[in-house]
Coordinates of C-alpha atoms in Angstrom, one line a residue:
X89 CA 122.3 -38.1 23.9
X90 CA 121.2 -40.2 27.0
X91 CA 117.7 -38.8 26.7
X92 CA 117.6 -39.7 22.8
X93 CA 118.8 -43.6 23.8
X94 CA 116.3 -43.7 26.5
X95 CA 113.9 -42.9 23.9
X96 CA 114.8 -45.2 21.2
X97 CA 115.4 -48.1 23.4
X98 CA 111.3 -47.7 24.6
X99 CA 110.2 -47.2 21.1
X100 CA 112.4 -50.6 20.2
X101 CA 110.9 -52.1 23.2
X102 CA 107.4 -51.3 22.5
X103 CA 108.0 -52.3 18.6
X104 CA 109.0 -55.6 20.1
X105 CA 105.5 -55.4 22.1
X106 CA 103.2 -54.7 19.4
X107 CA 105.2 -57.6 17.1
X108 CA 104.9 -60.1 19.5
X109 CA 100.9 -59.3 20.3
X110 CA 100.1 -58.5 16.5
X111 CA 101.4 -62.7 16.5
X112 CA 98.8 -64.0 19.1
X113 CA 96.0 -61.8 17.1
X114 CA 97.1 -63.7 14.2
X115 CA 96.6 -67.0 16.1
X116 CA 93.6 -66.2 17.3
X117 CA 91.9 -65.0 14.0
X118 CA 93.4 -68.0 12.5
X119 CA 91.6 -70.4 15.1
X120 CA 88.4 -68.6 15.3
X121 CA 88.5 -68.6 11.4
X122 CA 89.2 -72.0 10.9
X123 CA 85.5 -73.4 12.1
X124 CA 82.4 -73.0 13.9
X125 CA 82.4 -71.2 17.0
X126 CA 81.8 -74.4 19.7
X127 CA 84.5 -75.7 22.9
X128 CA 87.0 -76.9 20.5
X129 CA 87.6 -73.5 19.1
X130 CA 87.6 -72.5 23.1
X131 CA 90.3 -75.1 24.3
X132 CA 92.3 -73.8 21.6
X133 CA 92.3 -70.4 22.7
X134 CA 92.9 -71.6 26.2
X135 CA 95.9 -73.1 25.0
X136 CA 97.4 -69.7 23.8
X137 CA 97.6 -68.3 27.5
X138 CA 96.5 -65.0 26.0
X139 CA 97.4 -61.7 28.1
X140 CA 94.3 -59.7 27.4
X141 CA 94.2 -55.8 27.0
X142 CA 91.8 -53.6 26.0
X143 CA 94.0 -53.1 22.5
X144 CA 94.8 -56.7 21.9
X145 CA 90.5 -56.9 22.3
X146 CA 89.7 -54.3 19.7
X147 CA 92.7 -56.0 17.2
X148 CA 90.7 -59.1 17.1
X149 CA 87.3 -57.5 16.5
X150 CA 88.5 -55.2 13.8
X151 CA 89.9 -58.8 12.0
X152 CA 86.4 -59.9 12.3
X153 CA 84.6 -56.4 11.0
X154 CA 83.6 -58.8 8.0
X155 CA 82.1 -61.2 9.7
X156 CA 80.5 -59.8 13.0
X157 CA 79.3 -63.1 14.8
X158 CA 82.7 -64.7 14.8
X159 CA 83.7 -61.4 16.3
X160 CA 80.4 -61.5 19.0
X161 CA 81.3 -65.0 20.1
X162 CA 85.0 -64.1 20.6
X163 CA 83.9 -60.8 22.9
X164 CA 81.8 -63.1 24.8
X165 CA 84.3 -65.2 25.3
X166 CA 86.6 -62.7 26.4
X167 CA 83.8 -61.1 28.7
X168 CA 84.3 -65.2 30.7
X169 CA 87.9 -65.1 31.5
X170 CA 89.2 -64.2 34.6
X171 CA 91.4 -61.4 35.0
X172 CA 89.5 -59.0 32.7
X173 CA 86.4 -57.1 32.3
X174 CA 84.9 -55.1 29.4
X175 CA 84.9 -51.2 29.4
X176 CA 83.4 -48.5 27.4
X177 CA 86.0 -48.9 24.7
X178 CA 85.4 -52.5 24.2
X179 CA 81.8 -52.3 24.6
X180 CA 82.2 -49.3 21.7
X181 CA 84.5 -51.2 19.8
X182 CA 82.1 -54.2 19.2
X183 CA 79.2 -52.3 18.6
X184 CA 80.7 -50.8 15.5
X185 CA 81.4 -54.5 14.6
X186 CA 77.6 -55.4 15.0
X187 CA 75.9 -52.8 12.9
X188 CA 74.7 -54.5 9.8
X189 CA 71.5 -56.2 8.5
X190 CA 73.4 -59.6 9.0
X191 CA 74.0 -59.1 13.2
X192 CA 71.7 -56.5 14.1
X193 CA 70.2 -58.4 16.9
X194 CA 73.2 -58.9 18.6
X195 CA 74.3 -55.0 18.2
X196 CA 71.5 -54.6 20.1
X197 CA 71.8 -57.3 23.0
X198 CA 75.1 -55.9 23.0
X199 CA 73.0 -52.0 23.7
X200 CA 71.1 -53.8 26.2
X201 CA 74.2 -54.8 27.6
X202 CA 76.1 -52.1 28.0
X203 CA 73.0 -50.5 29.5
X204 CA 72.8 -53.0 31.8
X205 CA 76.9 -52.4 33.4
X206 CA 76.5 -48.3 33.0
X207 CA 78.0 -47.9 29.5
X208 CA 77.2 -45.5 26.9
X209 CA 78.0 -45.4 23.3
X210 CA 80.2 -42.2 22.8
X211 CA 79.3 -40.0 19.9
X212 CA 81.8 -40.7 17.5
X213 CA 81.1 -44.4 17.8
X214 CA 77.6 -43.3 17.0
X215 CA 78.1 -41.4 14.2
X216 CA 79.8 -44.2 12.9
X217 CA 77.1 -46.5 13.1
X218 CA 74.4 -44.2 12.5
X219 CA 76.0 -43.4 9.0
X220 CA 76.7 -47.6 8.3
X221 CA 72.7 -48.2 9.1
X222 CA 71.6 -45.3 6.8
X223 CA 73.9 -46.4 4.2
X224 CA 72.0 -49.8 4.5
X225 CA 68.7 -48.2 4.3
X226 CA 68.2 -49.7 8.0
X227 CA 66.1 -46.7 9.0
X228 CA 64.1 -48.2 11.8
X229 CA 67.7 -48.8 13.9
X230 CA 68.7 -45.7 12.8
X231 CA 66.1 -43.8 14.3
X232 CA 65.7 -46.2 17.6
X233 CA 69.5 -45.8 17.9
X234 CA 68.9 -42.1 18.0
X235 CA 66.4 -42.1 20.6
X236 CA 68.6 -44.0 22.7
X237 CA 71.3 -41.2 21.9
X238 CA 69.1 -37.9 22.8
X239 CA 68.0 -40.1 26.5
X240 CA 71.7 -40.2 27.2
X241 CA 74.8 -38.4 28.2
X242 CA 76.1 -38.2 24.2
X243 CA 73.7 -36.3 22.4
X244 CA 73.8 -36.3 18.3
X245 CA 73.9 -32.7 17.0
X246 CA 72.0 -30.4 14.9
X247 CA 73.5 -31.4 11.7
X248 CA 73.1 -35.2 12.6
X249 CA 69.3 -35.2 12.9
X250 CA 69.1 -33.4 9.7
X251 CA 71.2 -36.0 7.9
X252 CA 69.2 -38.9 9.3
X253 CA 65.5 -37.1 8.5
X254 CA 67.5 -36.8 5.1
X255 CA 68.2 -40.3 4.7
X256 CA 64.5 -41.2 5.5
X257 CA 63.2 -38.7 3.1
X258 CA 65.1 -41.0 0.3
X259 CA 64.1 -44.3 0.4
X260 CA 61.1 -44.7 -2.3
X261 CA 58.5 -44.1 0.3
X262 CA 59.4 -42.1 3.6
X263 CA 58.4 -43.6 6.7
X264 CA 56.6 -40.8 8.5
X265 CA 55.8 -42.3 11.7
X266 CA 59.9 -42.7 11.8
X267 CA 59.9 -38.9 11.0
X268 CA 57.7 -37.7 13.7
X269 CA 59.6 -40.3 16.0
X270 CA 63.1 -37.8 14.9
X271 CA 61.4 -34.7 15.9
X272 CA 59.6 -35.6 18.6
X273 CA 62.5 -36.6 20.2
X274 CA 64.6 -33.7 18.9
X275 CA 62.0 -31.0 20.7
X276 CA 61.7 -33.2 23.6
X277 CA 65.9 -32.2 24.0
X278 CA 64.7 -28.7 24.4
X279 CA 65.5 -27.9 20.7
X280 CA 63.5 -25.3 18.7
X281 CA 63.1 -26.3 15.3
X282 CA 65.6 -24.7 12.8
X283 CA 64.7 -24.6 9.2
X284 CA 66.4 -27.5 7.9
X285 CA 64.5 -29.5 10.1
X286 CA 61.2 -27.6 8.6
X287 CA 62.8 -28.5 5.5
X288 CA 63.6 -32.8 6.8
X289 CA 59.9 -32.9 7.5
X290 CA 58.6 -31.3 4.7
X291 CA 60.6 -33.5 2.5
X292 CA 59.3 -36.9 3.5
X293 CA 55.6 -35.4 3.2
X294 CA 56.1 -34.0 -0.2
X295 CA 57.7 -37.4 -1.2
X296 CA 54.7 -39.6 -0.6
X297 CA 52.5 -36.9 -1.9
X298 CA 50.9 -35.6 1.1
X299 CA 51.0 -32.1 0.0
X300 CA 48.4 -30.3 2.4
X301 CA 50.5 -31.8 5.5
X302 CA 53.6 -30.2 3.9
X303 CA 51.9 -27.3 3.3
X304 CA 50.6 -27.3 7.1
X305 CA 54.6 -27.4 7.6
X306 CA 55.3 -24.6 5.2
X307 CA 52.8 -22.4 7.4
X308 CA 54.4 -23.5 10.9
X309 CA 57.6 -23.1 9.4
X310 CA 56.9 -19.3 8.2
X311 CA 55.1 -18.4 12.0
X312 CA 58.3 -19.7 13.2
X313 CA 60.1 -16.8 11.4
X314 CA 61.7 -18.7 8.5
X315 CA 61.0 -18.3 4.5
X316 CA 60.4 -20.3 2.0
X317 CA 63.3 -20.8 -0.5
X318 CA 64.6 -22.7 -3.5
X319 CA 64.5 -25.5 -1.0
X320 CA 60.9 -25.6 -0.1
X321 CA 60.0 -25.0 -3.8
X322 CA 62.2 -27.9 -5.0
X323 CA 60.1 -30.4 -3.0
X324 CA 57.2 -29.6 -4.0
X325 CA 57.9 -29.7 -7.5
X326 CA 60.0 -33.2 -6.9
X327 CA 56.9 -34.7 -4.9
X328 CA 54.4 -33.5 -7.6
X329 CA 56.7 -34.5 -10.6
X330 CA 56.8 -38.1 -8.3
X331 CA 53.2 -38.1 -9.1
X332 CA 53.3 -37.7 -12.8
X333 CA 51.3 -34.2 -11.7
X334 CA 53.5 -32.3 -14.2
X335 CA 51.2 -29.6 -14.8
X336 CA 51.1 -28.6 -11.4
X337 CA 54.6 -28.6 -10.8
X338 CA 55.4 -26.2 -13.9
X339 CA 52.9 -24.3 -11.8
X340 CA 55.0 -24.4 -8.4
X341 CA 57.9 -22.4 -11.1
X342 CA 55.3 -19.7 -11.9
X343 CA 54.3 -19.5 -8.0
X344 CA 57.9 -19.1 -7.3
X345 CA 58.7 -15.7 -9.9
X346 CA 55.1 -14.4 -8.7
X347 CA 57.0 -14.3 -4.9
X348 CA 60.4 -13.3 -5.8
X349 CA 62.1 -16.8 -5.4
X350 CA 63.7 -17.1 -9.0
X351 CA 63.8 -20.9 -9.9
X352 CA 67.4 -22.0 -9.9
X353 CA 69.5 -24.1 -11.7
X354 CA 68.2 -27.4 -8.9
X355 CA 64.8 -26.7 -9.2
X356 CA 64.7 -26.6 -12.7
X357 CA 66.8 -29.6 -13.1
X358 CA 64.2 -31.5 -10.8
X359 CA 61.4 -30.6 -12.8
X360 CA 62.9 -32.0 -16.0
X361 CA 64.0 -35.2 -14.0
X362 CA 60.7 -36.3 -13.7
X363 CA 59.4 -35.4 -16.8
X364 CA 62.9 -37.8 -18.1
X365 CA 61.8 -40.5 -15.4
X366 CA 58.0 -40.4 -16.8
X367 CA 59.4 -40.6 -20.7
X368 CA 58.4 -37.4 -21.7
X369 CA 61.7 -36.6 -22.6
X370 CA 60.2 -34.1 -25.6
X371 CA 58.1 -32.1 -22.6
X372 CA 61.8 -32.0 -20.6
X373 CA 63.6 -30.5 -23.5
X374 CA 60.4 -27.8 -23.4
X375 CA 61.2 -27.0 -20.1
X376 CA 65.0 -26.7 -20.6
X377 CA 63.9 -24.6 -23.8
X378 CA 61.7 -22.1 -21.1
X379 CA 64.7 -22.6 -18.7
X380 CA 67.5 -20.8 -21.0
X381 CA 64.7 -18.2 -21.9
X382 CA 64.5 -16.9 -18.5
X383 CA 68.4 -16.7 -18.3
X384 CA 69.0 -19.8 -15.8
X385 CA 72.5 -21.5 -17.0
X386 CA 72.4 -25.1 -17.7
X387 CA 75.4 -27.5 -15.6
X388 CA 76.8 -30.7 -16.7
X389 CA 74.3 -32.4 -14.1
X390 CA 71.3 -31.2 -16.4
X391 CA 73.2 -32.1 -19.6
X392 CA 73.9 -35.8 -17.9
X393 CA 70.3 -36.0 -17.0
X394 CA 68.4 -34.6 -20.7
X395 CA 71.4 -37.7 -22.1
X396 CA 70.1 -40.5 -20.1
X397 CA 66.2 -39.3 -20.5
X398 CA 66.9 -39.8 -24.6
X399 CA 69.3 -42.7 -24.2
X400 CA 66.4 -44.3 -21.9
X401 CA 64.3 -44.2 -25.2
X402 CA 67.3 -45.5 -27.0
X403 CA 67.6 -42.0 -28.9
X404 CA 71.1 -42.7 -29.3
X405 CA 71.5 -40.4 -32.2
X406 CA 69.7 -37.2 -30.5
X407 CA 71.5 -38.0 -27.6
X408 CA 75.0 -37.3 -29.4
X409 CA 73.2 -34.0 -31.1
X410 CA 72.0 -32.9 -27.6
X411 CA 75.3 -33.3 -26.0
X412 CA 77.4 -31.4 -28.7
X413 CA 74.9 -28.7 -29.2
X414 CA 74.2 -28.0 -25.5
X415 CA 78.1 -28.3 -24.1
X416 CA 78.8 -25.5 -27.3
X417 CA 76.7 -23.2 -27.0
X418 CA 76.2 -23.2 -23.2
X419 CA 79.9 -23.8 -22.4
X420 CA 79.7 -26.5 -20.8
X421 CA 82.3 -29.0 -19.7
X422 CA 79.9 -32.8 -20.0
X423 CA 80.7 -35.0 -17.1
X424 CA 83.3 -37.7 -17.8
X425 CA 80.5 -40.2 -16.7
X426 CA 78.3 -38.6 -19.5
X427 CA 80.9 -39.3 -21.9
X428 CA 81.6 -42.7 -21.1
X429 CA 78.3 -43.9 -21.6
X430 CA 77.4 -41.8 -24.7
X431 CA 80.6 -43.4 -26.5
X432 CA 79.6 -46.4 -25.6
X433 CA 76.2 -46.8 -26.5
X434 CA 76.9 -45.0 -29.6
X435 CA 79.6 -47.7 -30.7
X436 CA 76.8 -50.3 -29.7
X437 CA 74.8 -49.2 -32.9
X438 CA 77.9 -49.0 -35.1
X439 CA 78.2 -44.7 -34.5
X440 CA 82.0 -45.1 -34.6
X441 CA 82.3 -41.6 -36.5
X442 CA 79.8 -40.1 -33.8
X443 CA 81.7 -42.0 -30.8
X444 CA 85.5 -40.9 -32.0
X445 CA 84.1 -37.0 -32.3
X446 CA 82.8 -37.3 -28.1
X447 CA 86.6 -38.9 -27.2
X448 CA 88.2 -35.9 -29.2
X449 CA 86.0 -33.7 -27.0
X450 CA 87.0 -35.4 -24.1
X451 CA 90.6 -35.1 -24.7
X452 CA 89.9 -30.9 -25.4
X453 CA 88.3 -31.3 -21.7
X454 CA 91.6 -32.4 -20.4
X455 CA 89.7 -36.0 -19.5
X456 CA 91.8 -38.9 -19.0
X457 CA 91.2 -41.2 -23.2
X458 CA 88.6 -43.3 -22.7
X459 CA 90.3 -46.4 -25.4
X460 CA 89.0 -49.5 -23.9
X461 CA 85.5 -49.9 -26.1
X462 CA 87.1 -48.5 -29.1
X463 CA 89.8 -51.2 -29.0
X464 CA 86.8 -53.8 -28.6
X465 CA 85.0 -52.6 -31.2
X466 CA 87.7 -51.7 -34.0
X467 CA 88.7 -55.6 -33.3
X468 CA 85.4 -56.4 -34.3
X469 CA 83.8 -54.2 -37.3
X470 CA 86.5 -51.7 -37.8
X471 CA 88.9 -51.2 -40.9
X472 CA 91.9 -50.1 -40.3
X473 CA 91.4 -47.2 -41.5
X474 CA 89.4 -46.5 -38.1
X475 CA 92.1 -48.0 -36.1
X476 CA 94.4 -45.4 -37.5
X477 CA 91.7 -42.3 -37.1
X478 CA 91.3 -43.8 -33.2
X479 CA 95.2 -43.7 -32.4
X480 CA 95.3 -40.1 -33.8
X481 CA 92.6 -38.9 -31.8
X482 CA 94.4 -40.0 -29.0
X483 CA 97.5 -37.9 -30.0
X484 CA 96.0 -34.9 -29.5
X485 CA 98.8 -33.9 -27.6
X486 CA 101.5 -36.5 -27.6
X487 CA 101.3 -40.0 -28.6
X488 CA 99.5 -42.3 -26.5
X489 CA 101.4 -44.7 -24.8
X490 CA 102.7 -48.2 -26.1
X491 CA 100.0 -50.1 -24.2
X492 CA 97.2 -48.7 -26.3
X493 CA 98.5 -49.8 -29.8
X494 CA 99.5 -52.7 -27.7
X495 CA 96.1 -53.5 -26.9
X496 CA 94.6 -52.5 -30.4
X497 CA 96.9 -55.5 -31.7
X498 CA 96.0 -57.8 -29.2
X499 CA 92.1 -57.4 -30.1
X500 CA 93.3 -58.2 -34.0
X501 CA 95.1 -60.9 -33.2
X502 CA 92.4 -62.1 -30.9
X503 CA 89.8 -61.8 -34.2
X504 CA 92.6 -63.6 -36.5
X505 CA 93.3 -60.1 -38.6
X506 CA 96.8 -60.6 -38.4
X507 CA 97.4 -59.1 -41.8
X508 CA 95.5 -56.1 -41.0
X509 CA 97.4 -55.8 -37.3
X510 CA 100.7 -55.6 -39.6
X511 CA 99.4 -53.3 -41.9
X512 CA 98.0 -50.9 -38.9
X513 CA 101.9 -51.7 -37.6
X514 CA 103.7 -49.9 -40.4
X515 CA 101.2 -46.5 -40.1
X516 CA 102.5 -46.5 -36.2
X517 CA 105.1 -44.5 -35.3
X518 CA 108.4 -45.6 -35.4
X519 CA 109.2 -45.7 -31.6
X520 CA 106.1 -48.1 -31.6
X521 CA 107.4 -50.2 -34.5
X522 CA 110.3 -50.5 -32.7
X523 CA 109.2 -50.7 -29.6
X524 CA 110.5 -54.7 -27.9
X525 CA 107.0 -55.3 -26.4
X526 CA 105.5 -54.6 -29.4
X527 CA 108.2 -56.5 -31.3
X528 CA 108.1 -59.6 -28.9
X529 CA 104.2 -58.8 -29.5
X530 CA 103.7 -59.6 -33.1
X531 CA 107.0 -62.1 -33.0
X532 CA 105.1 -64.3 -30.6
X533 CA 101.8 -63.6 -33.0
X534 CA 103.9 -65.2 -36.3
X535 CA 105.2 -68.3 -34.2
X536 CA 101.3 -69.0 -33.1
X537 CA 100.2 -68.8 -37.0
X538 CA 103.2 -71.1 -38.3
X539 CA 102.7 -73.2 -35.9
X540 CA 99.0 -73.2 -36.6

C-alpha cells in the first residue's frame, strides 16, 4: 500500500508539472503569435522567467509546426539564454519543423549547424523529413539530404533509397542527374545493387523516353544475376505509352509471352492507361477485349480507369453500359469512388433512371448510400414520383434514416414545392410521418408560407 501511494503521489506531482509547464508553452505561443518576431516579443519572454528543458523546447516548436520561422526565431532565441544549450534532440526536433518549401533555407542553416557543434540527424528524424520533402515534390533536398545521411553515422536503408529513386521516377520528367546522384552514393556505401534499385533506375529512364539507356540497365541488371519481370516490362510499356508509341508497347506484350513472362493484370492496365490518357479510349477497350481473351482477369482499378477514359470524352452513357456489363460478367466489385462519380455525372445530363440503377448496385456491394446528389437533383427536376423510387432504393435493407427524407424535404422546400414535399410526406412511412423532427420540419415550413 505504501509502495502504491508513493507511486500515485509522483504521478500527481508530475501531473502538477506538466500542467503548470503546458501554461508557460501557452504563454509563449501566445506572445510569439501575437506579432512579428523583433525585441518586444524578446522582453516579453524575458518577463516569463522561463525554466528551459529539452521537453518544454520541443512543446513550443511542435505549436509552431505550421508556421516554421516563428518556430526558427524562438530556437534561436533559446540557443542565447544562459543556462542552456541545444542537443541532438532539439537540434532534431527543429529540423522536422523546417522541412518545407516555405523554410527550407533555414532547415538547412540549421544542418549546417548542427554540423558545425557534432550533431547528426538520427534516422527516424530523417525518414520523417525525407518522406515530407518527397511528398512536396522537393527532390533536390531530398536527395542532398540523403547524401548527407550515407557520409554519416545514420545511414538510410535499402528500402529508403528505393522509395526516394521512386519518388523521382514520378514527377512528369525524372531528374536523372538526381538519379545517378542516389546510386552513386548508394555503391559508394559498399552496397551491391539489388534489383529494385535496377528497377529505380530503369524507371526514371524509361519515363523520359530514353529507352536504349534503360535497356543498357536491363543488360547490367541481367549480368548481375537478376531477370526481367512484370516490373521491367511494365516500364517499358508505360514510358512508350508516355510517348503516344502505342504500337510499340502492344509489342513489349508480345515480347513478354515470346519469353515466358505472362502480362499481368498491371501491365495490361498500364497499356490501356495511356491509350485512355491519349483519347483513344476505342483502341483501350481493344486491348481490354485481347486482355480477357488471353484469360487475364480485369480488377476494379481497370474498370475505374476504361470509366474515366469514356467519361473524359463525356461518353456518359457508355460509361454506365461499360460499368454494368463489365462488374457482371467479370464479377467485379466497382470502386466506391467509381460509383460516385458515374452517379454523378450521369444525374448531370438528367440520367436519373441510369444514376438510381448504379446506387442500387452500390447498396448490393454493401457501400455506404450515396444520397447527397440525388436529394440535389430530385429538388430540382424530379417528380415525386422519383423522390419516392430514390427512398426505396435506399431501403434495400431497412429504411434509411430520418435525416434522408429530412433532407429530401429541405431541398423542396428550398425550390418552393411545398405541396409536392406534403404529397412525398404521406407515401413516407409512418414512423417518418410521425417522426417530431420531421413534424417540427414541415410545421416550421407552413408558418414561413402563411407568413409569406
Amino acid at each position: 500500500m505504501n509502495a502504491d501511494a508513493v507511486a500515485l503521489n509522483h504521478f500527481y506531482n508530475r501531473m502538477l508539472e506538466e500542467n503548470a509547464m503546458q501554461s508557460v508553452v501557452t504563454k509563449v505561443v501566445g506572445i510569439i503569435s501575437e506579432s512579428e518576431w523583433d525585441d518586444g516579443v524578446k522582453n516579453e519572454l524575458k518577463k516569463l522567467k522561463i525554466q528551459l528543458s529539452d521537453n518544454f523546447v520541443i512543446r513550443v516548436l511542435k505549436e509552431f509546426r505550421n508556421q516554421p520561422l516563428k518556430a526558427y526565431n524562438f530556437f534561436h532565441w533559446v540557443g542565447k539564454q544562459s543556462g542552456y544549450e541545444h542537443n541532438t534532440v532539439t537540434y532534431n526536433a527543429i529540423a522536422r519543423v523546417l522541412a518545407r518549401t516555405d523554410s527550407i533555407e533555414e532547415f538547412w542553416s540549421i544542418i549546417e549547424e548542427m554540423e558545425s557543434v557534432g550533431h547528426e540527424l538520427d534516422i527516424d528524424t530523417y525518414i520523417k523529413i525525407t518522406r515530407q520533402l518527397q511528398k512536396h515534390w522537393m527532390m533536390e533536398d531530398a536527395v542532398k539530404l540523403y547524401e548527407l545521411m550515407m557520409d554519416g553515422s545514420y545511414k538510410p536503408s535499402v528500402q529508403d533509397c528505393n522509395m526516394l529513386l521512386k519518388s523521382i521516377s514520378l514527377s512528369n520528367k525524372p531528374n536523372l542527374d538526381l538519379v545517378f546522384r542516389v546510386v552513386e552514393k548508394y555503391k559508394s556505401a559498399g552496397y551491391t545493387l539489388s534489383k529494385a534499385i535496377y528497377d529505380g533506375i530503369h524507371r526514371s529512364l524509361t519515363s523520359v523516353g530514353k529507352f536504349d539507356e534503360a535497356e543498357n540497365i536491363v543488360k547490367d541488371m541481367i549480368n548481375a544475376g537478376y531477370e526481367p519481370d512484370n516490373i521491367t516490362y511494365s516500364q517499358v510499356v508505360f514510358g512508350l505509352c508516355k510517348m503516344r508509341r502505342f504500337e510499340e508497347a502492344c509489342k513489349v506484350l508480345e515480347e513478354m509471352e515470346s519469353c515466358g513472362c505472362i502480362p499481368d493484370i498491371k501491365t495490361w492496365t498500364i497499356l490501356i492507361q495511356g491509350h485512355c490518357d491519349a483519347n483513344e479510349v476505342d483502341n483501350a477497350l481493344l486491348c481490354f477485349t485481347k486482355m480477357i481473351e488471353k484469360g487475364c482477369d480485369a480488377d476494379a482499378d481497370l474498370l475505374g480507369v476504361l470509366v474515366d477514359g469514356f467519361l473524359s470524352q463525356n461518353r456518359i452513357d457508355g460509361a454506365y453500359k461499360l460499368l454494368v456489363e463489365i462488374s457482371n460478367k467479370c464479377r467485379i466489385s466497382p470502386w466506391q469512388a467509381t460509383y460516385k462519380k458515374l452517379i454523378e455525372r450521369l444525374l448531370g445530363v438528367r440520367k436519373f433512371d441510369e444514376a438510381l440503377d448504379l446506387l442500387r448496385l452500390m447498396k448490393t456491394r454493401n457501400f455506404p448510400p450515396y444520397h447527397e446528389p440525388f436529394v440535389m437533383y430530385i429538388s430540382k427536376f424530379g417528380t415525386m414520383e422519383d423522390a419516392a423510387d430514390f427512398l426505396k432504393a435506399l431501403s434495400v435493407k431497412s429504411y434509411p434514416s430520418y435525416t434522408v427524407y429530412r433532407q429530401v424535404f429541405e431541398s423542396l422546400f428550398r425550390e418552393g414545392r411545398h405541396s409536392e414535399a406534403k404529397d412525398l410526406l404521406y407515401k413516407c412511412p409512418h414512423h417518418i410521418r410521425k417522426h417530431s423532427k420531421i413534424c417540427e420540419l414541415f410545421g416550421s415550413a407552413e408558418s414561413q408560407k402563411a407568413s409569406a
